[in-house]
Coordinates of C-alpha atoms in Angstrom, one line a residue:
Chain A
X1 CA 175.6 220.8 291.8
X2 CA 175.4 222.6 288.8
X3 CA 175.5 226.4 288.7
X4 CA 172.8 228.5 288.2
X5 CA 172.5 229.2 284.0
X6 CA 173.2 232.7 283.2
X7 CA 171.2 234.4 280.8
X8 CA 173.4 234.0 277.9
X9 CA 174.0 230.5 279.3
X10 CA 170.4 229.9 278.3
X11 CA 170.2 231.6 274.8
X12 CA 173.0 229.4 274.1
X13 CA 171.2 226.2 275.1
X14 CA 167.9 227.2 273.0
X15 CA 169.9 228.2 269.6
X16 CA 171.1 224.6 270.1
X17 CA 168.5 222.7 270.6
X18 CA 167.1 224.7 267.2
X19 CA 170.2 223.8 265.8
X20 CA 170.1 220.0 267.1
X21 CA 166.5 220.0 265.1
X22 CA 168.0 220.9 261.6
X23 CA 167.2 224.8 262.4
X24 CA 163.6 224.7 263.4
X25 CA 161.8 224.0 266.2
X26 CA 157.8 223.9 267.1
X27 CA 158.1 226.4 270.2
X28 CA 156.7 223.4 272.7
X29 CA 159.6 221.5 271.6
X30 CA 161.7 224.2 272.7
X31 CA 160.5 224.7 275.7
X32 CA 161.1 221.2 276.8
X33 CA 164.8 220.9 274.9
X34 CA 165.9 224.1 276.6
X35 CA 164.4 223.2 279.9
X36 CA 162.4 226.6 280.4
X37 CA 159.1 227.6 281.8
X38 CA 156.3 228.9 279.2
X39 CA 156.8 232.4 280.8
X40 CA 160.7 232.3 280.1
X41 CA 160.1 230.7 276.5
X42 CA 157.8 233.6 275.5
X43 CA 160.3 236.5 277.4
X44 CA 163.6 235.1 275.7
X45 CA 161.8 234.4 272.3
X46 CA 161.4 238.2 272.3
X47 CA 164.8 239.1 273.2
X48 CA 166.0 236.1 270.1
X49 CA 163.6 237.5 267.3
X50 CA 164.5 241.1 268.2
X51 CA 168.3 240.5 268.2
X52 CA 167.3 238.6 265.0
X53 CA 168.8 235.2 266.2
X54 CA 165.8 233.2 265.2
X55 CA 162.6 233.9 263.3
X56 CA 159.3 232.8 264.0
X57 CA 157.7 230.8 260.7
X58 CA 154.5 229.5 259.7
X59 CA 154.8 225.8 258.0
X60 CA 152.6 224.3 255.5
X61 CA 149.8 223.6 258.1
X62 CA 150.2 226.9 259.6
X63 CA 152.1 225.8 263.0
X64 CA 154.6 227.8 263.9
X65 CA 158.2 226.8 264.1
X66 CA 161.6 228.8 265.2
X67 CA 163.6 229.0 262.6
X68 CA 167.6 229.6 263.7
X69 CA 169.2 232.7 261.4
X70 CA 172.5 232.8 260.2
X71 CA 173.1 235.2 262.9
X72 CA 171.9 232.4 265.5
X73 CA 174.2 230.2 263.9
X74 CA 177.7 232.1 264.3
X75 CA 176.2 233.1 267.9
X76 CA 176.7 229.4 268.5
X77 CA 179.7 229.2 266.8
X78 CA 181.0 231.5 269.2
X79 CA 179.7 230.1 272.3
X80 CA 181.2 226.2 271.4
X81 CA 184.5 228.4 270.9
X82 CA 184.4 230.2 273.9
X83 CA 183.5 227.0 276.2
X84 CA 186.1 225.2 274.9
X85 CA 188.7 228.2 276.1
X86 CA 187.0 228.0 279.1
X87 CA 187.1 224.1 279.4
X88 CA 190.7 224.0 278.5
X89 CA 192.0 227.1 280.8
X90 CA 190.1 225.5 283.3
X91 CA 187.4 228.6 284.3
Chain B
X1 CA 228.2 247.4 292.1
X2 CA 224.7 244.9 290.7
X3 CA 225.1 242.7 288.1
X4 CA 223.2 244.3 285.1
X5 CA 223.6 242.1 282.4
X6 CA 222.5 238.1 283.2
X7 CA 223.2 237.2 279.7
X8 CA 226.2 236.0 278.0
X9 CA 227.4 238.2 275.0
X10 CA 226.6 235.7 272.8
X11 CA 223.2 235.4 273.7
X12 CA 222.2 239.4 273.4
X13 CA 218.9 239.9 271.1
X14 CA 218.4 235.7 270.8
X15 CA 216.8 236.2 274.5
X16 CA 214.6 239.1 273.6
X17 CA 213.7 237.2 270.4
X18 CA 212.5 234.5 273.3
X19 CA 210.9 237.1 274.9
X20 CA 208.5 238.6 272.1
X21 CA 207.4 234.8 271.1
X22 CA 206.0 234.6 274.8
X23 CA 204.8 238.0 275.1
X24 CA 202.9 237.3 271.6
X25 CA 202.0 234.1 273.2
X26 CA 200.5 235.8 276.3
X27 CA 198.8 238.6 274.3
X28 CA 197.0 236.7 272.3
X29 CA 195.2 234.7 275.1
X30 CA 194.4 238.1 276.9
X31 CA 192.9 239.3 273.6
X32 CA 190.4 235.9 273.0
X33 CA 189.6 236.3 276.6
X34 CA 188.8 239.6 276.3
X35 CA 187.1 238.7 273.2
X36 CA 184.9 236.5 274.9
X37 CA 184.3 238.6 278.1
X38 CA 183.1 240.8 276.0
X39 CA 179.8 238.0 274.2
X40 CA 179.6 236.8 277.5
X41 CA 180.0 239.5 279.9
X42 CA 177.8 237.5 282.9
X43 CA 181.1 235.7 283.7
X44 CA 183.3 237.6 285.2
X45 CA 186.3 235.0 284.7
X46 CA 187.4 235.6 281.1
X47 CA 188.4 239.4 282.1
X48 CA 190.3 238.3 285.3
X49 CA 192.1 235.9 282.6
X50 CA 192.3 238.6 280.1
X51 CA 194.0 241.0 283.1
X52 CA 196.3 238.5 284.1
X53 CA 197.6 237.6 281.0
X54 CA 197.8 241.2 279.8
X55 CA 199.8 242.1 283.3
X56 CA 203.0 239.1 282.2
X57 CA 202.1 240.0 278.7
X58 CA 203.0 243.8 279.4
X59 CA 205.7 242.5 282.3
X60 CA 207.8 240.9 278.8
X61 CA 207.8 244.1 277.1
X62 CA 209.0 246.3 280.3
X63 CA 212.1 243.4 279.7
X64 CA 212.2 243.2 276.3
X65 CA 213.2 247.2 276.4
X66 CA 215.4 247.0 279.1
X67 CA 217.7 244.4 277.9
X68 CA 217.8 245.9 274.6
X69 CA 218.5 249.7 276.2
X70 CA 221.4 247.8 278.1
X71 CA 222.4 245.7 275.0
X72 CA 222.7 248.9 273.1
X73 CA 225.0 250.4 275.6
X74 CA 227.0 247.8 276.2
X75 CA 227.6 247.7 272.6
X76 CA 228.3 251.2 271.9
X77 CA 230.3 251.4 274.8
X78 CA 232.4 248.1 273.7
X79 CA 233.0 250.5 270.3
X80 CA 234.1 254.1 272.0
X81 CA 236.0 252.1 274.2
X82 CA 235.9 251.3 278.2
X83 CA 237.4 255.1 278.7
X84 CA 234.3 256.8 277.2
X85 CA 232.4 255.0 279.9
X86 CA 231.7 258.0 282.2
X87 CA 229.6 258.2 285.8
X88 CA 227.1 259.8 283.9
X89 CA 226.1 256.3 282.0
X90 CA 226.9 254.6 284.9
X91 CA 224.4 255.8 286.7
X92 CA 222.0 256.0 283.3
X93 CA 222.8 252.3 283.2
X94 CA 221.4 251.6 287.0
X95 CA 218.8 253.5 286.6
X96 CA 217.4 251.7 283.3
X97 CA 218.2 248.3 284.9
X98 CA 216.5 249.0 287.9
X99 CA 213.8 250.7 286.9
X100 CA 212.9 248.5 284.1
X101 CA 213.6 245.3 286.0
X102 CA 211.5 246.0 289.1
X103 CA 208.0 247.0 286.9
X104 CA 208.9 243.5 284.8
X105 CA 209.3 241.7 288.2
X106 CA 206.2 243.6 289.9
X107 CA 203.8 242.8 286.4
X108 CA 205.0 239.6 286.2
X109 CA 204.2 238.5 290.0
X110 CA 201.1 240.3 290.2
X111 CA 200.0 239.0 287.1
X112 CA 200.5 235.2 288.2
X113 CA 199.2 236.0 291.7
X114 CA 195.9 237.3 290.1
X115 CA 196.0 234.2 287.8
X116 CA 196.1 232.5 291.1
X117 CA 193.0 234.1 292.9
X118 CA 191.0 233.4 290.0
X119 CA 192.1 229.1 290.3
X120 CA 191.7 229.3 293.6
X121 CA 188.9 232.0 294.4
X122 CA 187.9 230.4 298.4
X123 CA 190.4 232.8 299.8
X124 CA 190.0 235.1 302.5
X125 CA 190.2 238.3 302.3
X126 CA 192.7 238.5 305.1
X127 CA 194.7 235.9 303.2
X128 CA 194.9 238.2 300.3
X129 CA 195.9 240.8 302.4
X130 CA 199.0 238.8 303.6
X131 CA 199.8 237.6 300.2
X132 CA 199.8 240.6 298.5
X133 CA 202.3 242.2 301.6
X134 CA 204.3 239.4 300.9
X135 CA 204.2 239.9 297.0
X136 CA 205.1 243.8 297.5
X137 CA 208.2 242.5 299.7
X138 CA 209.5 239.8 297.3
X139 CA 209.4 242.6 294.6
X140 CA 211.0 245.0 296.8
X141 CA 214.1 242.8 298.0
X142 CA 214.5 241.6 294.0
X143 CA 216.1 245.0 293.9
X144 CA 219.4 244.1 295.6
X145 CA 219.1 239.8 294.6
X146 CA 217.3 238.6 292.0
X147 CA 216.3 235.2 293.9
X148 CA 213.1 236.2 295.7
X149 CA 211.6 236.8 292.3
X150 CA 212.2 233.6 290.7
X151 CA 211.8 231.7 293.9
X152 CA 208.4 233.4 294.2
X153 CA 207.1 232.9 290.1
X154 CA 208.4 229.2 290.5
X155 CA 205.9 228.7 293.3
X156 CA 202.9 230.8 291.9
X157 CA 203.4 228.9 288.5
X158 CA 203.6 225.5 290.3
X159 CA 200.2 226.1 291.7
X160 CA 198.8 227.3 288.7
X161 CA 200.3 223.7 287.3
X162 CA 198.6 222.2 289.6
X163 CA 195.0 223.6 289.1
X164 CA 195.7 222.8 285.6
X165 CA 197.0 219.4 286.4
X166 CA 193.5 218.7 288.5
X167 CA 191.5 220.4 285.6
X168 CA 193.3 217.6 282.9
X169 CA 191.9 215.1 285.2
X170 CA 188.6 216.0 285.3
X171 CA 187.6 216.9 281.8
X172 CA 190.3 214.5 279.8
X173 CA 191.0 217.5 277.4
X174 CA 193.5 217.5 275.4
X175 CA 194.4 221.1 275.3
X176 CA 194.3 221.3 279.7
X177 CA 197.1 218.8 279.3
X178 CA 199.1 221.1 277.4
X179 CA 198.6 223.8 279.1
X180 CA 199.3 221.8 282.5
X181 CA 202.7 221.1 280.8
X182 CA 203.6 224.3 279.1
X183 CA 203.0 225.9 282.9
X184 CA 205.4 223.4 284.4
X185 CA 208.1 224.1 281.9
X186 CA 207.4 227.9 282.5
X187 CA 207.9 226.9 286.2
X188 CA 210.9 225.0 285.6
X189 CA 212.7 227.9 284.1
X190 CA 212.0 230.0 286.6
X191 CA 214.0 227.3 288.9
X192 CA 216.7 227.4 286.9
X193 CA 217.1 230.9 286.6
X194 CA 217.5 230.8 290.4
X195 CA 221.2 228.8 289.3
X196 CA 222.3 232.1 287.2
X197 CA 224.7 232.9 290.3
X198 CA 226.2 230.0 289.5
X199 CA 226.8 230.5 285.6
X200 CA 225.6 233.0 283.2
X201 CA 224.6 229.4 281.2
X202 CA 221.7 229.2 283.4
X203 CA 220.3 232.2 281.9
X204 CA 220.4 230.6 278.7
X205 CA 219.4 227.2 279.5
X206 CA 216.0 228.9 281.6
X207 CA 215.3 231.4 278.2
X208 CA 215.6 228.1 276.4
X209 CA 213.1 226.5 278.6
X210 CA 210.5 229.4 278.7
X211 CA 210.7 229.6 275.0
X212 CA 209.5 225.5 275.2
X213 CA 207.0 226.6 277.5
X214 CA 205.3 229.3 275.7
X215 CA 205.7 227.2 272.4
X216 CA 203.4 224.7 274.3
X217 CA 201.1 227.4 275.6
X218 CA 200.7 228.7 272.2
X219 CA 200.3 225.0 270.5
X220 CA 197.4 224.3 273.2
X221 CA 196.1 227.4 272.7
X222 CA 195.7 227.1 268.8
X223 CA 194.5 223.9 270.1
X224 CA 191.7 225.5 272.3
X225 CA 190.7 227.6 269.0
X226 CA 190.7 224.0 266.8
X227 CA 188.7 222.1 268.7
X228 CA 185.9 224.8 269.3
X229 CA 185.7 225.1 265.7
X230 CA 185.4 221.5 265.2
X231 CA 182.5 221.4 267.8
X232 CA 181.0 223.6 264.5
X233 CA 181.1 221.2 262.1
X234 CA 180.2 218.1 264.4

């Protein structure tokens, strides 16, 4: 069985699956990708916008799409690193 | 009277040159562990790691200072001459030795016997209780033999191999099967320093070995910090 995600676990998995869709993301999409209930989707897009991780933009037909920042970027950057430490060492 | 001096005079400051590669070696990994206990700090793991690590990292530099204390002596003491050699540094010289060699032995085994609660966490806490009253004696009795202490880091480090054998297995990495290997080289020199009653050689053959050890450990390590980048890019 897979352990429970923690809560970084799961910030991880959504800046991915905006980076898996070329940096942005229609919020459904996310939802689904990241496997999270609407409840969590809204609470952790919060947390992301406010640590400035990801920025919510309007498109051309005024839907709104997650964009992933720079920020978001090296906080994945740093996650792949650290899972592969953890991989390797055997955690 | 003990034997202070394991190495051959040949061999003074090549050994402690061994010794700062692996307590680089050591350092470094508590540091990126550290490092990422610190983004992550829901998993408790990286700072047991970073603890460990730190505990033989430190254990390297309570030897690196001891043999160089008791190189310097001996040297100074080789160019005043065998008469200048009063009680007075005699007993200095014990003390140092003793001293120095018991916190290296006591960092060193409680750092690989933490390293070893964290691979294998489903003990109980009775269990640890025994182990660490056996841990406290083997560091005790290395005070009159030095045995006990390799005796007891060749068995911790061979279960840490192992752990890191059965992780190589599971997830195919590249960089689990080094540092499966580098522990089992670090294991195997513990085995031979066991053989330094024998011949002082031994102590230079096992340096030899550790220094192949942490080499590894540090190649799978730069490894580690490759392939996470290259997840990056990919």
């Amino acid at each position: 069985m897979e352990p429970k995600r923690t809560r970084t676990d799961i910030i991880a998995d959504m800046l991915q699956a905006i980076q898996n869709k070329r940096g942005n993301i229609k919020p459904t999409h996310l939802m689904y990708k990241a496997n999270l209930s609407h409840a969590q989707l809204k609470s952790y897009l919060e947390e992301l916008v406010e640590k400035e991780l990801v920025e919510k933009t309007p498109n051309s037909n005024n839907n709104m799409y997650i964009s992933i920042t720079d920020k978001g970027h090296k906080f994945v950057q740093k996650w792949n690193e650290m899972k592969q430490f953890e991989k390797s060492f055997g955690l | 009277m003990i034997n202070l001096i394991y190495s051959p005079q040949w061999f003074y400051g090549k050994d402690i040159f061994i010794d700062i590669i692996s307590l680089i070696v050591l350092a470094l990994i508590s540091f990126f562990a550290f490092k990422y206990y610190k983004f992550n700090k829901e998993k408790k793991n990286h700072i047991y790691l970073c603890i460990s690590f730190g505990l033989i990292s430190l254990s390297f530099l309570f030897k690196i200072m001891t043999n160089f204390s008791l190189y310097s002596i001996e040297r100074h003491t080789a160019i005043i001459g065998a008469l200048a050699f009063t009680y007075n540094q005699i007993h200095y010289t014990n003390t140092l030795f003793l001293g120095g060699t018991l916190i290296y032995r006591l960092l060193t085994i409680v750092g690989l016997f933490s390293l070893y609660l964290l691979y294998y966490p489903k003990q109980r806490k009775s269990s640890i209780l025994l182990l660490s009253y056996f841990i406290l004696v083997t560091v005790y009795f290395t005070q009159f033999a030095f045995y006990p202490f390799h005796i007891t880091a060749f068995l911790l480090l061979i279960l840490l191999a192992w752990h890191c054998y059965q992780n190589y297995r599971v997830t195919k990495d590249r960089p689990a099967l080094l540092i499966f290997s580098s522990f089992s080289i670090i294991a195997l020199s513990q085995i031979l320093a066991v053989f330094l009653m024998m011949t002082k050689t031994f102590y230079v053959v096992s340096e030899i070995v550790q220094l192949l050890g942490y080499s590894l450990l540090l190649s799978a390590f730069l490894m580690v910090l490759y392939y996470g980048t290259k997840k990056n890019k990919n």
